[in-house]
PDB file of C-alpha atoms and ligand atoms in Angstrom:
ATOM      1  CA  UNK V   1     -17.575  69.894 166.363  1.00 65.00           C
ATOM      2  CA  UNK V   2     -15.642  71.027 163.584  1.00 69.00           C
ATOM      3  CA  UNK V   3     -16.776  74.338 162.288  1.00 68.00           C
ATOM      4  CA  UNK V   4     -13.650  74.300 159.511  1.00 76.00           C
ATOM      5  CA  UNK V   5     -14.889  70.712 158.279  1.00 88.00           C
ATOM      6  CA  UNK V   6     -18.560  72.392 157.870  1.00 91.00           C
ATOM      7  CA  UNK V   7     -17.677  74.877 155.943  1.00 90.00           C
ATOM      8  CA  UNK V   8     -15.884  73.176 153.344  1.00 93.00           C
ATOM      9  CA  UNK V   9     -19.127  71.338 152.742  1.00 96.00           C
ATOM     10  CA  UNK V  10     -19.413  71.518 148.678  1.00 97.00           C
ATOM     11  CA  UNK V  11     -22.720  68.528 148.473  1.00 98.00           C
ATOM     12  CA  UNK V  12     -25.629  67.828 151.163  1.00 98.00           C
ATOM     13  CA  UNK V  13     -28.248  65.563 151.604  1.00 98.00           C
ATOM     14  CA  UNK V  14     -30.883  66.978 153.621  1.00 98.00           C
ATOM     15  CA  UNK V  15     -33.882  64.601 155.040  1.00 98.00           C
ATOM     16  CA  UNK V  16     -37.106  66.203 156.305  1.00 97.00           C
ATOM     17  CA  UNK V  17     -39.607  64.015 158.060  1.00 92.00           C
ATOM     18  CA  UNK V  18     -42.873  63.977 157.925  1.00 91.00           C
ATOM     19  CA  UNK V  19     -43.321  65.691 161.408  1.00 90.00           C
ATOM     20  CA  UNK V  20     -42.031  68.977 159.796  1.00 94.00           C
ATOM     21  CA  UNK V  21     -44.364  68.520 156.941  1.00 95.00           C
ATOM     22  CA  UNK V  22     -47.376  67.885 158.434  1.00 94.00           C
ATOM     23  CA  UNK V  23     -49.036  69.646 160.988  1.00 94.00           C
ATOM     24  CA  UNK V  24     -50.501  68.064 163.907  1.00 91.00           C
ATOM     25  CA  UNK V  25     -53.666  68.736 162.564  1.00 93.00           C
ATOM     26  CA  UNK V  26     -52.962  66.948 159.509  1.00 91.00           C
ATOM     27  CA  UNK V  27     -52.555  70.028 157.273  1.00 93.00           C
ATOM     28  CA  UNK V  28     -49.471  70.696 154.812  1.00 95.00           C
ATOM     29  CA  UNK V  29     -47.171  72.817 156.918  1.00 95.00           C
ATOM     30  CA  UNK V  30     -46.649  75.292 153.982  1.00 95.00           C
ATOM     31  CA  UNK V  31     -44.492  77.903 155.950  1.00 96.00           C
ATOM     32  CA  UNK V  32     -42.061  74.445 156.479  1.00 96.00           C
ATOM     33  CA  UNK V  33     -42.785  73.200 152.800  1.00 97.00           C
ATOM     34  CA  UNK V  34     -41.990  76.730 151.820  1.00 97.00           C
ATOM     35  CA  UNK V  35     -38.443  77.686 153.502  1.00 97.00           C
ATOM     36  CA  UNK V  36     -37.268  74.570 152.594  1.00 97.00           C
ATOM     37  CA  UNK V  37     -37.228  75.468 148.989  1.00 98.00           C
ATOM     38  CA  UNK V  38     -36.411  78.438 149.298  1.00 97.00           C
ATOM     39  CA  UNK V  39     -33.429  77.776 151.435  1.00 97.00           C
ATOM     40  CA  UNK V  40     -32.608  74.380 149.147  1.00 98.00           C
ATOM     41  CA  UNK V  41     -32.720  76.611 145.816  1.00 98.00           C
ATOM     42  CA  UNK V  42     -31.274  79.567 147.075  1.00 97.00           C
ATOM     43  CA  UNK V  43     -27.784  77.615 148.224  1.00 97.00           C
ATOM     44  CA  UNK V  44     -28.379  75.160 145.029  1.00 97.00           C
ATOM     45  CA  UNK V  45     -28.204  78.580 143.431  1.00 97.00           C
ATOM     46  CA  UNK V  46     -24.641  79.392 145.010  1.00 96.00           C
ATOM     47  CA  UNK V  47     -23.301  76.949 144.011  1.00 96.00           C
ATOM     48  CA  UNK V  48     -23.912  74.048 146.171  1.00 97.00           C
ATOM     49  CA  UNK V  49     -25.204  70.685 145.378  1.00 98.00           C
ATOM     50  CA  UNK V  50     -28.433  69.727 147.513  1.00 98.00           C
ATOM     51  CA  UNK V  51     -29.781  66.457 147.574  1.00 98.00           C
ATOM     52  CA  UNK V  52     -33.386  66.227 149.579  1.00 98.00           C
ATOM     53  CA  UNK V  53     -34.781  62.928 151.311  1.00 98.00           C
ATOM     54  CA  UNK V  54     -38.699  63.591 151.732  1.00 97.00           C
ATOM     55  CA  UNK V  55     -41.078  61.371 153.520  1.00 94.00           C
ATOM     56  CA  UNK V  56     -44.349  62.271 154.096  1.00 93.00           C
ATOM     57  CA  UNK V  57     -46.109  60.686 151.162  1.00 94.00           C
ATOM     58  CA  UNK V  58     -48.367  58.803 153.505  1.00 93.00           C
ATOM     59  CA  UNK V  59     -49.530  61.811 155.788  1.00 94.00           C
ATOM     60  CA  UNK V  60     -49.862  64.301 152.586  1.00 95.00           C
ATOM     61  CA  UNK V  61     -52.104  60.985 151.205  1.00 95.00           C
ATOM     62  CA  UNK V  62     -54.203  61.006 154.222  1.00 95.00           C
ATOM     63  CA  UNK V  63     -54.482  64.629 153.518  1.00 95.00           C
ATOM     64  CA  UNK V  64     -55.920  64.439 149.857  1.00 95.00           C
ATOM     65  CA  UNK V  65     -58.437  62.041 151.051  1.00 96.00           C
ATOM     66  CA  UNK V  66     -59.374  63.703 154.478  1.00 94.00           C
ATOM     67  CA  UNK V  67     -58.776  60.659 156.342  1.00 94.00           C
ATOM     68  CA  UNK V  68     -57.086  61.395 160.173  1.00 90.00           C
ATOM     69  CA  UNK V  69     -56.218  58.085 160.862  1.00 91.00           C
ATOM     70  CA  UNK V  70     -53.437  55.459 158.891  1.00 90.00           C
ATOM     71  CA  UNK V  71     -55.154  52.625 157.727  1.00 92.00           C
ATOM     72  CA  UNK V  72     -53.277  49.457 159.627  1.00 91.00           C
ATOM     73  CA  UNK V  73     -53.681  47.495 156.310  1.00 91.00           C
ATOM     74  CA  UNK V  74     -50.498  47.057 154.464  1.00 90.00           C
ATOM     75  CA  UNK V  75     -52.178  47.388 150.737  1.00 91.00           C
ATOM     76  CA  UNK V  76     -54.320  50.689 152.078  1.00 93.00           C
ATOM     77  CA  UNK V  77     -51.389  52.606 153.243  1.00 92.00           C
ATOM     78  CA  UNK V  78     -49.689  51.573 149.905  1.00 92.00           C
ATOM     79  CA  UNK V  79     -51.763  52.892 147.786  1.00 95.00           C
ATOM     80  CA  UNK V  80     -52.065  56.060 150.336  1.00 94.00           C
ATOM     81  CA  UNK V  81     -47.863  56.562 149.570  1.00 94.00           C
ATOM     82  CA  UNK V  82     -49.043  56.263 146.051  1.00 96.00           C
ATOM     83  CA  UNK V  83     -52.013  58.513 146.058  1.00 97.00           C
ATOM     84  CA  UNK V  84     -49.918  61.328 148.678  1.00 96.00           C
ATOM     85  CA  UNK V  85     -46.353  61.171 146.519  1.00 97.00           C
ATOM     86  CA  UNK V  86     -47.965  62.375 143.565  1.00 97.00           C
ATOM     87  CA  UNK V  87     -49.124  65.362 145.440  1.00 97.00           C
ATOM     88  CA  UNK V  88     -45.985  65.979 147.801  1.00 97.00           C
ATOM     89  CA  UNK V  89     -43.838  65.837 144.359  1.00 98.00           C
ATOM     90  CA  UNK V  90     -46.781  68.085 142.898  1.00 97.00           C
ATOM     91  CA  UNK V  91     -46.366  70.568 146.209  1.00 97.00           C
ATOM     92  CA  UNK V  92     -42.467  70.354 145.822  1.00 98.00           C
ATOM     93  CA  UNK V  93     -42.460  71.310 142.007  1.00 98.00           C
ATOM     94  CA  UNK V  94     -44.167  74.485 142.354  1.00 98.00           C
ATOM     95  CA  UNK V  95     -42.761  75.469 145.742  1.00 98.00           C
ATOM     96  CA  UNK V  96     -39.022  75.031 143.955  1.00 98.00           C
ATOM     97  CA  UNK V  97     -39.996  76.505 140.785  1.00 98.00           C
ATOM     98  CA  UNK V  98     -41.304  79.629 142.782  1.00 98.00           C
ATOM     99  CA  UNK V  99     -37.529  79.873 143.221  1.00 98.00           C
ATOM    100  CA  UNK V 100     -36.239  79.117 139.836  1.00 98.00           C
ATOM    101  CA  UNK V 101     -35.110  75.740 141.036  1.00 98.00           C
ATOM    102  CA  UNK V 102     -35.957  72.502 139.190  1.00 98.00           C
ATOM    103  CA  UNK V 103     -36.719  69.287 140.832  1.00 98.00           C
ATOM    104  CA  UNK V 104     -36.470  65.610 139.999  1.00 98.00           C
ATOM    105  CA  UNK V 105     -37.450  62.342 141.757  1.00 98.00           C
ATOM    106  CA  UNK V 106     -35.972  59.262 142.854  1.00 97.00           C
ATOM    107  CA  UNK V 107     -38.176  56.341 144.065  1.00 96.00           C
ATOM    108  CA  UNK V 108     -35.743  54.132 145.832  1.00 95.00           C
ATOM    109  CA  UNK V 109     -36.061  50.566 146.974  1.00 94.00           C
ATOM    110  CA  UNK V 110     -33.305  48.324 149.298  1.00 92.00           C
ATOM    111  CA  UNK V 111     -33.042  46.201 146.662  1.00 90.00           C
ATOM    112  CA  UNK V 112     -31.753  48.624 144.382  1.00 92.00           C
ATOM    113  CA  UNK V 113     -29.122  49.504 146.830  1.00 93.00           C
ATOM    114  CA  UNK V 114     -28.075  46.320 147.770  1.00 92.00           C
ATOM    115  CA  UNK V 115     -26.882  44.942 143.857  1.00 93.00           C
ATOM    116  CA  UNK V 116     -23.571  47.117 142.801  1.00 94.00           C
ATOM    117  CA  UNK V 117     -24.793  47.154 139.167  1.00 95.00           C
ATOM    118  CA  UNK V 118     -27.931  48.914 140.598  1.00 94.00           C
ATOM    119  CA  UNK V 119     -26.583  50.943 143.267  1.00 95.00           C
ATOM    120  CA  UNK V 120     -24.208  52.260 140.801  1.00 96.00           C
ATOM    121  CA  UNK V 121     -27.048  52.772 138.188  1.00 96.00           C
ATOM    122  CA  UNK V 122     -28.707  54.943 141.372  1.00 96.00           C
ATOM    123  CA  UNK V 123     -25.551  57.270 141.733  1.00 97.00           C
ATOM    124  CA  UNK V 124     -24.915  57.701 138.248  1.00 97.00           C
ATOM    125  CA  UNK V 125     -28.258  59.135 138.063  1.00 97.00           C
ATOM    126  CA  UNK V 126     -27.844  61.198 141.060  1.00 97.00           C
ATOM    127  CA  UNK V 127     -24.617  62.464 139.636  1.00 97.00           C
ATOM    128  CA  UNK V 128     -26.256  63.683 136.008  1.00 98.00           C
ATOM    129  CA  UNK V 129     -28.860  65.050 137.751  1.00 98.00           C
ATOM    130  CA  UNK V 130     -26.699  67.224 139.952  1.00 98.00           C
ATOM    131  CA  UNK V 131     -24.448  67.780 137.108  1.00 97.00           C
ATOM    132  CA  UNK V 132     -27.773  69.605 135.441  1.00 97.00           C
ATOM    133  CA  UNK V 133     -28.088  71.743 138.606  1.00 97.00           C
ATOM    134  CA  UNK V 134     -31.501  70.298 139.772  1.00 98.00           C
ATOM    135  CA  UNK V 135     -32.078  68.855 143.018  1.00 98.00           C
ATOM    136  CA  UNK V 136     -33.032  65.395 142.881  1.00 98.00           C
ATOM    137  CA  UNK V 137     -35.659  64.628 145.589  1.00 98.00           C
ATOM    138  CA  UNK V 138     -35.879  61.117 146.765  1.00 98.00           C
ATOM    139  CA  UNK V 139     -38.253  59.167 148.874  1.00 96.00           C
ATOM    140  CA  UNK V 140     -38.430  55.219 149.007  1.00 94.00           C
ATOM    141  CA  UNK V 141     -40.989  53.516 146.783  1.00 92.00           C
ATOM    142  CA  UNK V 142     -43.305  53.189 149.733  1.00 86.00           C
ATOM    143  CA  UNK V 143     -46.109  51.805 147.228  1.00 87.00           C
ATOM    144  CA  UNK V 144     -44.302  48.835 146.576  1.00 86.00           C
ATOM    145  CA  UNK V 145     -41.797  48.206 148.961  1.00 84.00           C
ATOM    146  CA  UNK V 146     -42.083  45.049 151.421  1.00 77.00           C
ATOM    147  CA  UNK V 147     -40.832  44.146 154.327  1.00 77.00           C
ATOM    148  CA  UNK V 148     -40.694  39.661 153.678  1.00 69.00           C
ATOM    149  CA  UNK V 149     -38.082  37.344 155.359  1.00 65.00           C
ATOM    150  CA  UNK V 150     -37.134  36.266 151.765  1.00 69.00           C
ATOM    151  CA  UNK V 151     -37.341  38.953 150.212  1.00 72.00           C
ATOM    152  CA  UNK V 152     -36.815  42.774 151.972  1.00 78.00           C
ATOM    153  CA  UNK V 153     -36.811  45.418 149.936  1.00 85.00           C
ATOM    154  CA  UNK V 154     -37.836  47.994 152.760  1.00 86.00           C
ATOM    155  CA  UNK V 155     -35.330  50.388 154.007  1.00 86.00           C
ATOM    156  CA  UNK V 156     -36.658  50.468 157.342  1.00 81.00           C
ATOM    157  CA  UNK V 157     -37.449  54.310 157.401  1.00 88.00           C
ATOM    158  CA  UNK V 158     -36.267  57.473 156.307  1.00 93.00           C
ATOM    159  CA  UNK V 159     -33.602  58.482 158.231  1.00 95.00           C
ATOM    160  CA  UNK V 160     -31.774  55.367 157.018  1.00 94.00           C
ATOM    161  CA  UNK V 161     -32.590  56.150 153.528  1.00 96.00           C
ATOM    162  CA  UNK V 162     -30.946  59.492 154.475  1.00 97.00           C
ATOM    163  CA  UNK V 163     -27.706  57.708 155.345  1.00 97.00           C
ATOM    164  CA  UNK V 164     -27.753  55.889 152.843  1.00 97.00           C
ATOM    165  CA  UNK V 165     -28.200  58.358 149.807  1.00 97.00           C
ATOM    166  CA  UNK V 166     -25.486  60.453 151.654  1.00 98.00           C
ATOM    167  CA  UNK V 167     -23.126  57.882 151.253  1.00 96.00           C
ATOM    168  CA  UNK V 168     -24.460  56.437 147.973  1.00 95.00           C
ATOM    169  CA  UNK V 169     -23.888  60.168 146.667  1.00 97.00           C
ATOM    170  CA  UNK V 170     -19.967  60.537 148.788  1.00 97.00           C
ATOM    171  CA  UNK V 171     -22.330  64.034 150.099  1.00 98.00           C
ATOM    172  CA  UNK V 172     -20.592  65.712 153.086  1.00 96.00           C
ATOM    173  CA  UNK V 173     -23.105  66.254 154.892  1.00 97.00           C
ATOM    174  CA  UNK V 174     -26.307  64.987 156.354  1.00 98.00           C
ATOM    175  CA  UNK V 175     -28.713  67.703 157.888  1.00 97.00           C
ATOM    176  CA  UNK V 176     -31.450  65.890 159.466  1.00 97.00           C
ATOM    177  CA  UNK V 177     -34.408  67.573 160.138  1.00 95.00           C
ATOM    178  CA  UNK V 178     -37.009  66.790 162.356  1.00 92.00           C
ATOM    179  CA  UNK V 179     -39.631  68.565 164.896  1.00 90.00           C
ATOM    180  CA  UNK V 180     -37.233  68.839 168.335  1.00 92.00           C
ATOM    181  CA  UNK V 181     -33.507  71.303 168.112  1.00 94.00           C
ATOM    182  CA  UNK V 182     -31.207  68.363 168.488  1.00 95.00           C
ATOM    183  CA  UNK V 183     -30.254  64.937 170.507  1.00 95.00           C
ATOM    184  CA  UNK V 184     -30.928  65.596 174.385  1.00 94.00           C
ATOM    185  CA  UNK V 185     -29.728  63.390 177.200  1.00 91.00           C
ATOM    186  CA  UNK V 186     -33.213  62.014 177.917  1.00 88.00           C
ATOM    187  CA  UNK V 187     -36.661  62.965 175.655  1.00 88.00           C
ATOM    188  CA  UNK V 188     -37.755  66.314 176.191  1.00 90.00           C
ATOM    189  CA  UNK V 189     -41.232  66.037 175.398  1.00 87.00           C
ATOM    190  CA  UNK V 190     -41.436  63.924 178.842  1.00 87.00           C
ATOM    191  CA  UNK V 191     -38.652  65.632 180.720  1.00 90.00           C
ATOM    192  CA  UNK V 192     -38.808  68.876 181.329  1.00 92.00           C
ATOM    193  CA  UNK V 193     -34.622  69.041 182.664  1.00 94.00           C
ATOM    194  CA  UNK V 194     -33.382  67.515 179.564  1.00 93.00           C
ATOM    195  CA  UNK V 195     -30.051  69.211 178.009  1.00 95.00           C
ATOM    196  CA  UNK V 196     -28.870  69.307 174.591  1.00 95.00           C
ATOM    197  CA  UNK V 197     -25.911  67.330 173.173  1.00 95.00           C
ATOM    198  CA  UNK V 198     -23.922  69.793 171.065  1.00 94.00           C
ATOM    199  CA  UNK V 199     -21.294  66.839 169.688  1.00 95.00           C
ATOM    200  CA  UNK V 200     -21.772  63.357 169.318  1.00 96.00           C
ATOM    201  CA  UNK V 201     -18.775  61.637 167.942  1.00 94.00           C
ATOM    202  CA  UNK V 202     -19.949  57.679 168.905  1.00 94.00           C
ATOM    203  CA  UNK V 203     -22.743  55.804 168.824  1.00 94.00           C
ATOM    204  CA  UNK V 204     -22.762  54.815 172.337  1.00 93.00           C
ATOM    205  CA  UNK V 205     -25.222  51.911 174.011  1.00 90.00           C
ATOM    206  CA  UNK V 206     -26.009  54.754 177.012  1.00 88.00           C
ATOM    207  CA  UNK V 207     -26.976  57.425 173.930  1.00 90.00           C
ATOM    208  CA  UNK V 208     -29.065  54.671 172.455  1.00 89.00           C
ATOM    209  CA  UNK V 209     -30.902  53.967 175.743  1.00 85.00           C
ATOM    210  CA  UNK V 210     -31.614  57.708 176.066  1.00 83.00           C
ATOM    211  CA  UNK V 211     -33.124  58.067 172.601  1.00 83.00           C
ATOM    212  CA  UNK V 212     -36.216  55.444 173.447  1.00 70.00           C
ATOM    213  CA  UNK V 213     -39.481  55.089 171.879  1.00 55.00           C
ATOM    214  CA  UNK V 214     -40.941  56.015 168.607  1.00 51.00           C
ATOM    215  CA  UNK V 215     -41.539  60.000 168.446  1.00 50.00           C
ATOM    216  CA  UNK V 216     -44.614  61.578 166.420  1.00 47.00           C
ATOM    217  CA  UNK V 217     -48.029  60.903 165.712  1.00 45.00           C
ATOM    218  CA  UNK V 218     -46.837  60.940 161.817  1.00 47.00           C
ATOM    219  CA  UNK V 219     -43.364  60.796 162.243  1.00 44.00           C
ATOM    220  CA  UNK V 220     -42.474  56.951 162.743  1.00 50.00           C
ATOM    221  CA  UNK V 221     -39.169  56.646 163.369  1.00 56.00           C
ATOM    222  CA  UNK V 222     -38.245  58.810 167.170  1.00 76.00           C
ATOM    223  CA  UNK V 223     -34.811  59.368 167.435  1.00 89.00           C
ATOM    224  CA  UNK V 224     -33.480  55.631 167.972  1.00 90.00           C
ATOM    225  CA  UNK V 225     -33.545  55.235 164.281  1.00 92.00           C
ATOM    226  CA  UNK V 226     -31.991  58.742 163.510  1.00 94.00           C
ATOM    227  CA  UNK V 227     -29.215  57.406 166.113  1.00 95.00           C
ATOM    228  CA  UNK V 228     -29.311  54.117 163.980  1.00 94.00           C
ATOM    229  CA  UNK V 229     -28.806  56.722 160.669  1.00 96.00           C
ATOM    230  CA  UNK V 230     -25.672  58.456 162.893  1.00 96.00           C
ATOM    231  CA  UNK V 231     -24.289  54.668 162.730  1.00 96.00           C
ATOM    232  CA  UNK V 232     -23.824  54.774 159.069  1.00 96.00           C
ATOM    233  CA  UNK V 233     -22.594  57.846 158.720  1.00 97.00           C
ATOM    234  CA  UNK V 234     -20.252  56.789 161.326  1.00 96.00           C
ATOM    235  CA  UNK V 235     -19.047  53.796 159.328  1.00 95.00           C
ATOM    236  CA  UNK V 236     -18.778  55.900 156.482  1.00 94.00           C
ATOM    237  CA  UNK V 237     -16.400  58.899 157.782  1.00 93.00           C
ATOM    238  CA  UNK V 238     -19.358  61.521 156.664  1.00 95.00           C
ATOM    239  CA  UNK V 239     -20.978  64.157 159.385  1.00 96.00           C
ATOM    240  CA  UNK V 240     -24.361  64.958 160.235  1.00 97.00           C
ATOM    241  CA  UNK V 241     -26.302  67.533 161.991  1.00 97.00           C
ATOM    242  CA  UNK V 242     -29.722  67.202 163.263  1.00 96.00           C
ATOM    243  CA  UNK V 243     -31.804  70.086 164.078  1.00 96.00           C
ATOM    244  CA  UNK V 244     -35.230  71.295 163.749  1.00 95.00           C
ATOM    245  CA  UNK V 245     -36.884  71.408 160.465  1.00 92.00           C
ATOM    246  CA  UNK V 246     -38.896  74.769 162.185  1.00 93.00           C
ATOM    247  CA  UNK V 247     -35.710  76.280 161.153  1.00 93.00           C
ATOM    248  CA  UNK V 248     -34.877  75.370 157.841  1.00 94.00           C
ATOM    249  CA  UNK V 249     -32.946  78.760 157.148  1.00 92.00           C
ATOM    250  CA  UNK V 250     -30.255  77.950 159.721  1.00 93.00           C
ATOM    251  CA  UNK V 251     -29.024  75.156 157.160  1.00 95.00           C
ATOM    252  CA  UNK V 252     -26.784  78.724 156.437  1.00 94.00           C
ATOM    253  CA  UNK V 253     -25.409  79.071 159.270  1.00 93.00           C
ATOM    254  CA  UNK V 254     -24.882  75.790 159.932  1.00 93.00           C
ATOM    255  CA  UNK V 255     -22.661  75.384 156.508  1.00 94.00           C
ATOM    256  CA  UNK V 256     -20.707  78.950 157.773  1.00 92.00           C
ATOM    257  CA  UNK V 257     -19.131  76.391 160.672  1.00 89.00           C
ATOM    258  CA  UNK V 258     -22.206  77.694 163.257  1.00 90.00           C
ATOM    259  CA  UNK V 259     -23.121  75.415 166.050  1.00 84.00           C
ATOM    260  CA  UNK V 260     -26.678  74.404 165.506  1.00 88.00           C
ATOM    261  CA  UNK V 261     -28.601  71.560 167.301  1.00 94.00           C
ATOM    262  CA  UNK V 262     -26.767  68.406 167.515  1.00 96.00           C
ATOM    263  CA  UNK V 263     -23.426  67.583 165.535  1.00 96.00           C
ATOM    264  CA  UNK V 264     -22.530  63.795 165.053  1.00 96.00           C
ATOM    265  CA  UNK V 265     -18.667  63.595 163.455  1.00 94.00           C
ATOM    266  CA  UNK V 266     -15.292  63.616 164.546  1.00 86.00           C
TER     267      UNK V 266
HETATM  268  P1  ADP R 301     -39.316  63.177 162.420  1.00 90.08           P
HETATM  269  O1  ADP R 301     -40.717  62.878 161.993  1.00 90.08           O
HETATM  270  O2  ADP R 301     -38.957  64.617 162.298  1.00 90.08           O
HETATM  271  O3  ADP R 301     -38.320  62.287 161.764  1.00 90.08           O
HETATM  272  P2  ADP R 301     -39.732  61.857 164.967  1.00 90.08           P
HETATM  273  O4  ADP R 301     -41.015  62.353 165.508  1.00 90.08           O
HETATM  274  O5  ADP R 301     -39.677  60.514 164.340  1.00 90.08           O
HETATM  275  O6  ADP R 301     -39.189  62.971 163.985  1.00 90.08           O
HETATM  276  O7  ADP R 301     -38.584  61.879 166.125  1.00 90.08           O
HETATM  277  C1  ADP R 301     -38.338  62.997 166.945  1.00 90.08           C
HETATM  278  C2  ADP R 301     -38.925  62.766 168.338  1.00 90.08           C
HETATM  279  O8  ADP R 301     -38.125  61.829 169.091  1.00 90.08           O
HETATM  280  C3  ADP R 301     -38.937  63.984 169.238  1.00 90.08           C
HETATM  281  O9  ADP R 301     -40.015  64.851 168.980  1.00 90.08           O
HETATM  282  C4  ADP R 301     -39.048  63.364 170.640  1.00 90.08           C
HETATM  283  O10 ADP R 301     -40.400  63.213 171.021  1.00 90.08           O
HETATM  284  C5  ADP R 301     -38.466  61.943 170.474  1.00 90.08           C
HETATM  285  N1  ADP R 301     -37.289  61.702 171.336  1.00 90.08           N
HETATM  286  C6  ADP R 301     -37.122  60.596 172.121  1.00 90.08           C
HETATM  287  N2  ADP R 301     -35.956  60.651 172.800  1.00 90.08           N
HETATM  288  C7  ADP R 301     -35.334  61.811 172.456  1.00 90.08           C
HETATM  289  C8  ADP R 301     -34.070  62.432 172.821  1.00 90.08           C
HETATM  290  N3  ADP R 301     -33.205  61.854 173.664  1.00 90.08           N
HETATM  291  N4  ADP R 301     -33.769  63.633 172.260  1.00 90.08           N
HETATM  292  C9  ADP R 301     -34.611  64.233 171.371  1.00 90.08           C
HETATM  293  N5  ADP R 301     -35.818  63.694 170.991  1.00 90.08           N
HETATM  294  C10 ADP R 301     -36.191  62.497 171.521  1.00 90.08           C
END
């Protein structure tokens, strides 16, 4: 880890997933919601630039509609992303402005990403939105996104989407938050002797192996695809820390050079 490259962090994407947003009882975790604006607006406020990568509009969806279970049809848990985004960006708005913070969204697809005129379209925008000191919040257009041979315009899942904006917005940083302190050796949820990795600085087939299995009830990725995220960042020369969206305020400590869950750079 490299506390000195840390703290001359100066823009950050951070991704939340949908694990620290909803509880496991399917209620908004507002104490989560709640720090994360207040730690978002407060460094926004000190002159950092803070980009945030939400998911979640599918569980906060279930939520408005009282259902416990996600539909398995495609078209039904579209128009549950529609239904729950309009409330999570609802939630988000107040929560921010609580903290004199403005907020603005990006829907993203792959296809945007994937055409330069697009993709530079989509950082332009990030870029004037920053420049107006408002944190643009960004979640992938789950409502109409699709997942064809011929035509993909899915990202996959968040975490991705986190690697991607980080690098579509040259951001320093990627904190990745999720509902476990870091990377261990083997899943802790199952294995009770598991250990922490403080530094990751490959991608290695042995770390992939260890990261098996999807994670959450509404979480869907696990930790293979926030290893596949650690890939692009990887390619990209950027950093990224993972660590536990329980703790949003440590996002401080972690930008004073700190060591904090699990730290994926040179
Ligand atoms: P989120 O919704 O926050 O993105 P996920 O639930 O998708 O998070 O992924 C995190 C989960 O991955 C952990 O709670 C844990 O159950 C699982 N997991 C599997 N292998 C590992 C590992 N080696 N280290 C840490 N977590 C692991």
């Amino acid at each position: 880890m490299n506390p000195n490259k840390l703290k001359t962090v100066k823009r950050l994407v951070v991704k939340i997933g949908t694990s620290s947003l909803i509880l496991a009882n399917g209620q908004l975790n507002l104490k989560n919601i709640d720090e994360l604006a207040f730690s978002l607006s407060s460094l926004q406020h000190e002159g950092y630039e803070v980009i945030l990568v939400t998911s979640g509009a599918i569980g906060v969806g279930l939520n408005v509609l009282g259902m416990t279970r996600r539909p398995t049809e495609i078209a039904k848990q579209q128009a549950l992303a529609a239904i729950g985004q309009v409330e999570l960006m609802s939630l988000y708005n107040h929560m921010f402005a609580r903290y004199q913070q403005k907020v603005a969204q990006l829907l993203l697809t792959n296809d945007v990403i994937e055409y330069p005129e697009s993709r530079q379209n989509a950082t332009e925008s990030l870029n004037a939105i920053l420049a107006l000191g408002i944190i643009p919040i960004i979640n992938e257009n789950d409502a109409v996104s699709v997942d064809e041979m011929d035509h993909k315009t899915k990202f996959g899942d968040n975490d991705k989407l986190g690697a991607i904006v980080t690098n579509l917005s040259d951001a320093d940083l990627l904190v990745m938050l999720s509902d476990i302190d870091g990377l261990y050796d083997k899943n802790p949820n199952i294995f009770e002797d598991a250990t922490l990795i403080e530094h990751v600085s490959e991608i290695t087939d042995q770390l992939m192996k260890s990261a098996g299995g999807a994670g959450s009830r509404f979480g869907t990725g696990g930790m293979t695809s926030k290893l596949e995220a650690a890939k692009l960042i990887f390619e990209n020369d950027k950093q990224m820390i993972l660590t536990n969206g329980a703790r949003i305020w440590e996002i401080r400590d972690i930008l004073a050079g700190k060591k904090k869950g699990t730290y994926f750079g040179q």
